[in-house]
mmCIF file of C-alpha atoms and ligand atoms in Angstrom:
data_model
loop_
_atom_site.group_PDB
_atom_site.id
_atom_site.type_symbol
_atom_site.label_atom_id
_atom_site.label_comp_id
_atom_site.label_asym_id
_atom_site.label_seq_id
_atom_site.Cartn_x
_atom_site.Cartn_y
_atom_site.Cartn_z
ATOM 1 C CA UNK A 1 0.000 0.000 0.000
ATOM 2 C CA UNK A 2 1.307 3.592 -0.989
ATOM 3 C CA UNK A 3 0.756 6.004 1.900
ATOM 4 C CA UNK A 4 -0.257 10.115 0.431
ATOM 5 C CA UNK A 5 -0.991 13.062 2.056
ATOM 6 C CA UNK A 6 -4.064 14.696 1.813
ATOM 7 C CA UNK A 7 -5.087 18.050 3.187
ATOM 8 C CA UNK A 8 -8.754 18.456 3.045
ATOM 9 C CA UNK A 9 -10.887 21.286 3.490
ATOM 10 C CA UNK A 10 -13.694 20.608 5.410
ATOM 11 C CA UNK A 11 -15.785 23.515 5.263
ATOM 12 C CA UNK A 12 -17.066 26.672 7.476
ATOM 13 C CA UNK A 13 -19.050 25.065 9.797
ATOM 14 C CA UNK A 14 -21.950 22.996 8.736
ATOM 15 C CA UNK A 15 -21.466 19.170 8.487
ATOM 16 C CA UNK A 16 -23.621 19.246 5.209
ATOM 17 C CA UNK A 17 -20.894 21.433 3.748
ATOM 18 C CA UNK A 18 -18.135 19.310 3.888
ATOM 19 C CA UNK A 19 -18.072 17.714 0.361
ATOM 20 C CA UNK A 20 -18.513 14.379 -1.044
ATOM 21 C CA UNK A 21 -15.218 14.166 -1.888
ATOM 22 C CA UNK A 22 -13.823 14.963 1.487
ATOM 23 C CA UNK A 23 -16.115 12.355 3.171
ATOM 24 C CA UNK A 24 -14.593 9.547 1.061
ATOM 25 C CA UNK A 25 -11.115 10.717 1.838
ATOM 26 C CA UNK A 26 -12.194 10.952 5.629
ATOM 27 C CA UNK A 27 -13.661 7.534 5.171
ATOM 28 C CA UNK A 28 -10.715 6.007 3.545
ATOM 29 C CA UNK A 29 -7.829 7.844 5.907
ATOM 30 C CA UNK A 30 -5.746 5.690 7.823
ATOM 31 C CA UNK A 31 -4.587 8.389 10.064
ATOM 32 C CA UNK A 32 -6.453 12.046 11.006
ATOM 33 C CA UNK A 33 -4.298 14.640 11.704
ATOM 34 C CA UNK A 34 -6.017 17.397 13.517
ATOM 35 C CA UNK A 35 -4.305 20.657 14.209
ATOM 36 C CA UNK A 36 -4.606 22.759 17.200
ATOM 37 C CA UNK A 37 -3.362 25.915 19.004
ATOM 38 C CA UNK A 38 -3.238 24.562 21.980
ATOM 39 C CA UNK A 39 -3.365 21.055 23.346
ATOM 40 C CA UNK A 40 -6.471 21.488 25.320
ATOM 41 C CA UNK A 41 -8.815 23.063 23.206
ATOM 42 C CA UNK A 42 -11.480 21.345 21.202
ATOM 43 C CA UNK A 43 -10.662 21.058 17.802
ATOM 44 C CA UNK A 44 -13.307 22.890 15.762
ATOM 45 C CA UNK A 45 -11.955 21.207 12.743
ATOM 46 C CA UNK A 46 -12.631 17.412 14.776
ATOM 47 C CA UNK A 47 -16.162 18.288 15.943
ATOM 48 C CA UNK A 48 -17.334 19.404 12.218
ATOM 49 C CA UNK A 49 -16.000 15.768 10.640
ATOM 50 C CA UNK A 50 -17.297 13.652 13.794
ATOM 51 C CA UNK A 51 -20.483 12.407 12.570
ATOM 52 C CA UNK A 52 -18.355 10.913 9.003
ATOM 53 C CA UNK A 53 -15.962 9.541 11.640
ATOM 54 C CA UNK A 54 -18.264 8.018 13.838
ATOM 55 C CA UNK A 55 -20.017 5.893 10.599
ATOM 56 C CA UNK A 56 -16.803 4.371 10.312
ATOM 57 C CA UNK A 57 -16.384 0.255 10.739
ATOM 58 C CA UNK A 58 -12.973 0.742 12.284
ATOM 59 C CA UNK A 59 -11.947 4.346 13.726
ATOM 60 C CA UNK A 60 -8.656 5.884 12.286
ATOM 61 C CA UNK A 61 -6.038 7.402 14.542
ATOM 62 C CA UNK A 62 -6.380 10.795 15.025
ATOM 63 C CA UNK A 63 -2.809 12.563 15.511
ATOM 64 C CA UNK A 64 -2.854 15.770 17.355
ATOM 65 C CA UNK A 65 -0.931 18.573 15.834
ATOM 66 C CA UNK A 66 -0.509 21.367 18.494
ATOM 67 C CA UNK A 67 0.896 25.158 17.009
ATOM 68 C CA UNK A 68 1.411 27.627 19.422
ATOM 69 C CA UNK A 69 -0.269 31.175 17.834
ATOM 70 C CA UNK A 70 3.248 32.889 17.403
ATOM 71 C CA UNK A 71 4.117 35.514 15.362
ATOM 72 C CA UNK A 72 8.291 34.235 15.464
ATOM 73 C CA UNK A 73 8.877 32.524 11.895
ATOM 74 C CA UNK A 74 11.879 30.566 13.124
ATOM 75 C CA UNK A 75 9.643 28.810 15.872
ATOM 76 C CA UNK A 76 6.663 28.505 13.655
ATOM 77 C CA UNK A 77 9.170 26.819 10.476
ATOM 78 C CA UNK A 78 10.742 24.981 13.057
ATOM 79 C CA UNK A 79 7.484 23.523 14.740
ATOM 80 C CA UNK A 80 6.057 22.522 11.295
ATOM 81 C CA UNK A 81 9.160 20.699 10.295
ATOM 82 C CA UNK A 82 8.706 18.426 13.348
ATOM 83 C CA UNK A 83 5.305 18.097 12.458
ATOM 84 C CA UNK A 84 6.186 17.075 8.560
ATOM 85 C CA UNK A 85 8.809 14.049 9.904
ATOM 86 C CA UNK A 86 6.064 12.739 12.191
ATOM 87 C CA UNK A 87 3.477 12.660 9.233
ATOM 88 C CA UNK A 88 6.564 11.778 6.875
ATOM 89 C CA UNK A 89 7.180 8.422 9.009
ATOM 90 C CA UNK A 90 3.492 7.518 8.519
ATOM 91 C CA UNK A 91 3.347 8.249 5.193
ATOM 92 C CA UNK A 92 6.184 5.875 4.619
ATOM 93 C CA UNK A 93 4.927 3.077 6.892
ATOM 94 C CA UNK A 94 1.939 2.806 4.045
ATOM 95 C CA UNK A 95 -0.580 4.914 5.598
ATOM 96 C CA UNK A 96 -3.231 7.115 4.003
ATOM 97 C CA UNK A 97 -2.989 11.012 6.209
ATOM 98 C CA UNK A 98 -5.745 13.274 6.064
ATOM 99 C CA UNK A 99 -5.017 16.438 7.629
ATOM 100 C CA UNK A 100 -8.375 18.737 8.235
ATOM 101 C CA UNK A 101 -8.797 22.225 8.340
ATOM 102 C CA UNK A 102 -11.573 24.582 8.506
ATOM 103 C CA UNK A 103 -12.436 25.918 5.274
ATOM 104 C CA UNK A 104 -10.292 25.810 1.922
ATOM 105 C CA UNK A 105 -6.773 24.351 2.629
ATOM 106 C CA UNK A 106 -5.262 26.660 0.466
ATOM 107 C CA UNK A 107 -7.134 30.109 1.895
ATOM 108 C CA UNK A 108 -5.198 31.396 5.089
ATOM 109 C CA UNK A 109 -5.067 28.016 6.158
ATOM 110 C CA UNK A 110 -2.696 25.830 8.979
ATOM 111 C CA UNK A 111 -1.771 23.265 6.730
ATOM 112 C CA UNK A 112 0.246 25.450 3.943
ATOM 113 C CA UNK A 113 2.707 25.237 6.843
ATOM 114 C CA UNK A 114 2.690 21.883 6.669
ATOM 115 C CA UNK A 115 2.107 21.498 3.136
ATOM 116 C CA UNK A 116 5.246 23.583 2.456
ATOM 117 C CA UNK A 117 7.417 21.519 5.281
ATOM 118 C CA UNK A 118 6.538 17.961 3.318
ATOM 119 C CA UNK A 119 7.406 19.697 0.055
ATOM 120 C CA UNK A 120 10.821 21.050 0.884
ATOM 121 C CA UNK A 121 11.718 18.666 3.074
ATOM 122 C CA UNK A 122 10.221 15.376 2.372
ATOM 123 C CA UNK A 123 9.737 15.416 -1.987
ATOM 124 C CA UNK A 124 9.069 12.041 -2.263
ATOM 125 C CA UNK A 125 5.925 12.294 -0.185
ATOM 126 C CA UNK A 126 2.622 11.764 -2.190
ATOM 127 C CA UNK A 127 0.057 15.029 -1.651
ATOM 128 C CA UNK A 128 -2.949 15.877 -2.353
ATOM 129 C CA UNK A 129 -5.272 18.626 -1.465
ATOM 130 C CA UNK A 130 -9.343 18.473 -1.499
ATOM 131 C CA UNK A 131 -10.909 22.129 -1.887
ATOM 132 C CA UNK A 132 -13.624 23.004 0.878
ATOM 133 C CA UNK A 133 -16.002 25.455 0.827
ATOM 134 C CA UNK A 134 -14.592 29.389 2.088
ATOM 135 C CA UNK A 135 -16.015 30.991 5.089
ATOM 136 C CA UNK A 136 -15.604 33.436 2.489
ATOM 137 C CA UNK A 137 -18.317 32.486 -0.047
ATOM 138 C CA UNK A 138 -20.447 30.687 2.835
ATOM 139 C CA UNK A 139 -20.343 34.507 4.502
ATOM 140 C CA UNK A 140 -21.776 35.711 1.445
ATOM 141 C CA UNK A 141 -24.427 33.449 1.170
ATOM 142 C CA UNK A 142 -25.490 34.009 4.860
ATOM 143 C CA UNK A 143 -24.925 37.631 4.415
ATOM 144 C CA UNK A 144 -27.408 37.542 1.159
ATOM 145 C CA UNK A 145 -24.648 39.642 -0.568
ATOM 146 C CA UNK A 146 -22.650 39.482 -3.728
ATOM 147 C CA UNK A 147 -19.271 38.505 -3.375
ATOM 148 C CA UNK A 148 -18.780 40.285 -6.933
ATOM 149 C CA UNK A 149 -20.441 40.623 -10.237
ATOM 150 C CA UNK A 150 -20.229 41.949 -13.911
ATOM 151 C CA UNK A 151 -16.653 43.701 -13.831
ATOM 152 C CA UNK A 152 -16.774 44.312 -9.880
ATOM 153 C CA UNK A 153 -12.697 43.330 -8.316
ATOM 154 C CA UNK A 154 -12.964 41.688 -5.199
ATOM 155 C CA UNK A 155 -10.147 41.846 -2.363
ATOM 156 C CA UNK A 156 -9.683 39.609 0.261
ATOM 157 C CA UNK A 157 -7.671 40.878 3.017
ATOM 158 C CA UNK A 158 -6.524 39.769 6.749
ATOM 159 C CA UNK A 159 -7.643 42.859 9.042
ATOM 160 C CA UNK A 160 -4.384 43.214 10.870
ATOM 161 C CA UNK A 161 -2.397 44.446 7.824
ATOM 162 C CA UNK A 162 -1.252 48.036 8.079
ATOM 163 C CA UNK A 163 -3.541 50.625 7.836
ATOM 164 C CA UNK A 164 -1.616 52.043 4.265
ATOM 165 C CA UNK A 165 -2.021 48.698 2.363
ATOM 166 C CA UNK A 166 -5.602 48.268 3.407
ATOM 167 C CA UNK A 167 -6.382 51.763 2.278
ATOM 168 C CA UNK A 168 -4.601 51.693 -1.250
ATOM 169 C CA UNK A 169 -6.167 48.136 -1.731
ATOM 170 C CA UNK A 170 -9.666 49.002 -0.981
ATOM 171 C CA UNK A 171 -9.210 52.322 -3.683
ATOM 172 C CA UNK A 172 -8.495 49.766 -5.911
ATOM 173 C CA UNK A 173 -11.735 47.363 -4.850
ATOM 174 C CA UNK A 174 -15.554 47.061 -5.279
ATOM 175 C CA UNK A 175 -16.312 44.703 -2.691
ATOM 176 C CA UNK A 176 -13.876 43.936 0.574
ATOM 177 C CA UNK A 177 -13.507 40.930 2.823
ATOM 178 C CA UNK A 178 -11.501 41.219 5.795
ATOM 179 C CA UNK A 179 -10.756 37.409 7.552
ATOM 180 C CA UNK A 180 -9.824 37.678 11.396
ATOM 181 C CA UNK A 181 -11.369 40.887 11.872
ATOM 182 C CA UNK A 182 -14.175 41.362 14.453
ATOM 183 C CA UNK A 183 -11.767 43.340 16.604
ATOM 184 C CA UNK A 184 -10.564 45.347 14.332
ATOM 185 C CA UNK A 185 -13.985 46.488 12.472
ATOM 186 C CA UNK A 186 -14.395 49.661 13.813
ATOM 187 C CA UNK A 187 -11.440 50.898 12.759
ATOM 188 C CA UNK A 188 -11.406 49.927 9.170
ATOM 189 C CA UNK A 189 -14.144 52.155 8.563
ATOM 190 C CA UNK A 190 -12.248 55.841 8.686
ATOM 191 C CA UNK A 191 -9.619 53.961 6.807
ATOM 192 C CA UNK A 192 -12.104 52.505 3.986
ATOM 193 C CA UNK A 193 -13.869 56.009 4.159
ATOM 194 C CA UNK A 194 -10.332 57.281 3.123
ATOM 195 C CA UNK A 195 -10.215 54.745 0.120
ATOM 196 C CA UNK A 196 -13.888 56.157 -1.437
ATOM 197 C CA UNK A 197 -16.532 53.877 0.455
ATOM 198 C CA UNK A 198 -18.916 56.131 1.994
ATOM 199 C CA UNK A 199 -21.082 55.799 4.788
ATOM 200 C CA UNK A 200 -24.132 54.356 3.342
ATOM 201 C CA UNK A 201 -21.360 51.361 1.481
ATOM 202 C CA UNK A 202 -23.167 48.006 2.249
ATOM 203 C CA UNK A 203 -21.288 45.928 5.865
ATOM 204 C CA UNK A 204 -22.354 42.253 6.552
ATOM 205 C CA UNK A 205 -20.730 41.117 10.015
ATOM 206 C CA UNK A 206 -20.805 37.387 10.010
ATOM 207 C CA UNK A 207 -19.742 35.248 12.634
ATOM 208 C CA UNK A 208 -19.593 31.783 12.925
ATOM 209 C CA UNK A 209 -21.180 31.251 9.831
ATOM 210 C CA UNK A 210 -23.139 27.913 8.848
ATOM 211 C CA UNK A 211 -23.349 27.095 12.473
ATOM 212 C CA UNK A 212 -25.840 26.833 14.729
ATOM 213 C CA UNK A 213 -24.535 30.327 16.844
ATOM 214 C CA UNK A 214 -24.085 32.485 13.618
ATOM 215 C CA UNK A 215 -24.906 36.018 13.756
ATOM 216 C CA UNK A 216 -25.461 38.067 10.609
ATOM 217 C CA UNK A 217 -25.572 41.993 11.002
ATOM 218 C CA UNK A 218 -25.820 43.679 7.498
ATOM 219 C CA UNK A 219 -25.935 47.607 7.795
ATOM 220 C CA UNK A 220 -24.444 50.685 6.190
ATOM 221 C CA UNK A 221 -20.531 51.745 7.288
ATOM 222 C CA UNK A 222 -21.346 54.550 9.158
ATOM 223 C CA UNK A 223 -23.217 52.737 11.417
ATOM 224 C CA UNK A 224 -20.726 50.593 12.088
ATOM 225 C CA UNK A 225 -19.429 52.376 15.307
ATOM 226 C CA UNK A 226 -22.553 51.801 17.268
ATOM 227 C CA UNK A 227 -22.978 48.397 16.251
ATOM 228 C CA UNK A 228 -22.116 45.670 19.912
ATOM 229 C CA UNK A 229 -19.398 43.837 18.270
ATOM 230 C CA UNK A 230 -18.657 40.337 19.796
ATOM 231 C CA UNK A 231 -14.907 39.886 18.795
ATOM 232 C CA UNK A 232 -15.243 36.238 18.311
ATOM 233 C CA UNK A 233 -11.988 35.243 15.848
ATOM 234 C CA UNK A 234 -14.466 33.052 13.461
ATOM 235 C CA UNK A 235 -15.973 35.877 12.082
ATOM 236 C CA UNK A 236 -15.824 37.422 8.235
ATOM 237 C CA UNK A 237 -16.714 41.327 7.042
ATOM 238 C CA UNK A 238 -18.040 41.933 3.670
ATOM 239 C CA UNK A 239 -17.705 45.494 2.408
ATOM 240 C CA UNK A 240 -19.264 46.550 -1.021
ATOM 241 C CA UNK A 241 -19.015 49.940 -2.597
ATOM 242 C CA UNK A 242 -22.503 49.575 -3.524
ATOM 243 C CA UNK A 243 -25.154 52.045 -0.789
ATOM 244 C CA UNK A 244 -27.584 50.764 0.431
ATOM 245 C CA UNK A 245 -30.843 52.302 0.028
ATOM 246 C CA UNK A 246 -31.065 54.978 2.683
ATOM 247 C CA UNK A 247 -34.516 57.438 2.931
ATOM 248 C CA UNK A 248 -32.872 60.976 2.440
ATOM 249 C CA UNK A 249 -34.661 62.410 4.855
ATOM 250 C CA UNK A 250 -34.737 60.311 7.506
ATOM 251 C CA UNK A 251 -31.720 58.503 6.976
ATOM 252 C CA UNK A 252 -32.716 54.924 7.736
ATOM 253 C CA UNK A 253 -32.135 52.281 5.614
ATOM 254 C CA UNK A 254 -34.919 51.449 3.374
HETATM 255 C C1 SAM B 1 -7.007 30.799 9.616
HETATM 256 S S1 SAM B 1 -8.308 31.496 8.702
HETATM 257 C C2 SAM B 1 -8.988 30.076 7.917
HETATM 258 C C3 SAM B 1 -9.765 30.362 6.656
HETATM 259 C C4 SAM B 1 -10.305 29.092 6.030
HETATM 260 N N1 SAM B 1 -9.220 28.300 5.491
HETATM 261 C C5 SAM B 1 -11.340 29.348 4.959
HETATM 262 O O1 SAM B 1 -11.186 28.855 3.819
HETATM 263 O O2 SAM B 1 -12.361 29.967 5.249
HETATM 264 C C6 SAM B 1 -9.417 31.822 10.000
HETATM 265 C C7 SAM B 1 -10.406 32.894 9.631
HETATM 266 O O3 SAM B 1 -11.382 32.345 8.755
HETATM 267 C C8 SAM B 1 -12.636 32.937 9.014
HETATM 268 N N2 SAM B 1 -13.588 31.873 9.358
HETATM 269 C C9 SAM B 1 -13.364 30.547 9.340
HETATM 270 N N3 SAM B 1 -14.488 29.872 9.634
HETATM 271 C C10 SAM B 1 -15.455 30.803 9.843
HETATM 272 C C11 SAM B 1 -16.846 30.745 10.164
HETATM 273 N N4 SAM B 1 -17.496 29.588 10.328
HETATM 274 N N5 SAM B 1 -17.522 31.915 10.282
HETATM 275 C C12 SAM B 1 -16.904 33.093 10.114
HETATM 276 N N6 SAM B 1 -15.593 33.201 9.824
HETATM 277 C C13 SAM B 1 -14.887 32.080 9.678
HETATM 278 C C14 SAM B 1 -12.439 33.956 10.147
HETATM 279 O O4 SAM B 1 -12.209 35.217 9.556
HETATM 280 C C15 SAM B 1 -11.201 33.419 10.816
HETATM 281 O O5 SAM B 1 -10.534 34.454 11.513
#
């Protein structure tokens, strides 16, 4: 038996999101490996692919892959790299490695550190990567708002850049989604205000999308600032040039 690697994307949240393809490759793994920031907290990843896991005959192993959130590169290269020779070893006994993650694999995803480990330091290892659906697109569906259409550019940006690029990027934009960015929302807007969005430019908030908690807040920028903002980490912004509808006089939202 030939043992591969395959990351798999297992979607934002819903169980009925993760695709057909990535239950046959959870079905078939021989090994799980679940990554996690620490070593006692749940795996968000784990809990989404349970029920598929549970219909199995014979469970696989699930392998543990704890990353500490640091910003050092050295540690972060040097954790992964322990991480690929683990996986490496079971690759090479034979097995079949499915590593989850939340999402896409390749969107601002765990595994490209891994991914990139196995390819520069283990070449012979087989890999293969299943797409999953974005919190990105799922966001949009929730939200009820275009990601883009006709000629519209779309950005997709992670909220702690500096304030400079996110300004010349969003001049440059239609439509705006900022990952990892409930705590920074509020103060996008002067800086997206800056770029040509105005205050009545369309805002969906959505957090935790697809599952059972999410939240959807859709609203105009300039409201933004009085909006309660829960600064939970799964959550996704959508920003579109595009007003909404707003009642001149009144100024509500039609
Ligand atoms: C490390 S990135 C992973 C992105 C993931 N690979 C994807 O394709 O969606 C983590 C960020 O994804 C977003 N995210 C992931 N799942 C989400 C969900 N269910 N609801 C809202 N945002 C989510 C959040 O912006 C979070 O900070």
């Amino acid at each position: 038996m030939v043992g591969k690697f395959v990351g798999v994307g297992v979607g934002p949240g819903d169980p009925e999101l993760i695709t057909v393809k990535a239950v046959k490759a959870l079905k078939a793994a021989d090994v799980i490996c679940v990554p996690k920031s620490h070593a006692n907290k749940p795996s968000m990843a784990l809990s989404m692919v349970k029920q598929v896991l549970e219909e199995r005959a014979k469970p696989p192993e699930v392998l543990e892959l704890v990353f500490p959130m640091t910003k050092d590169e050295l540690d972060v290269k040097r954790l992964w790299a322990e991480n690929a020779v683990i996986v490496t070893a079971k690759v090479d006994a034979g097995k079949v490695v499915v590593f989850i993650t939340l999402g896409d694999p390749m969107l601002y995803s765990t595994f490209l550190y891994l991914y990139r480990s196995l390819r520069e330091g283990h070449p012979n290892v087989r890999l293969e990567i299943i797409p999953g659906v974005t919190s990105v697109t799922a966001a949009a569906a929730s939200a009820k708002l275009p990601l883009a259409e006709r000629d519209e550019v779309v950005s997709i940006l992670p909220s702690d850049l500096d304030s400079g690029l996110i300004e010349e990027t969003a001049r440059h934009a239609d439509n705006l989604v900022f990952m990892k960015c409930a705590h920074r929302l509020k103060e996008l807007v002067p800086i997206l205000e800056e770029a040509g969005f105005t205050e009545n430019s369309m805002v969906a908030l959505v957090k935790r999308c697809t599952l059972p908690e999410e939240k959807v807040v859709v609203g105009r920028l300039g409201d933004v600032q009085n909006w309660d903002i829960c600064k939970d980490y799964f959550s996704v912004a959508i920003i579109k040039r595009t007003e909404l509808p707003v009642d001149k006089e009144k100024g509500d939202v039609l």
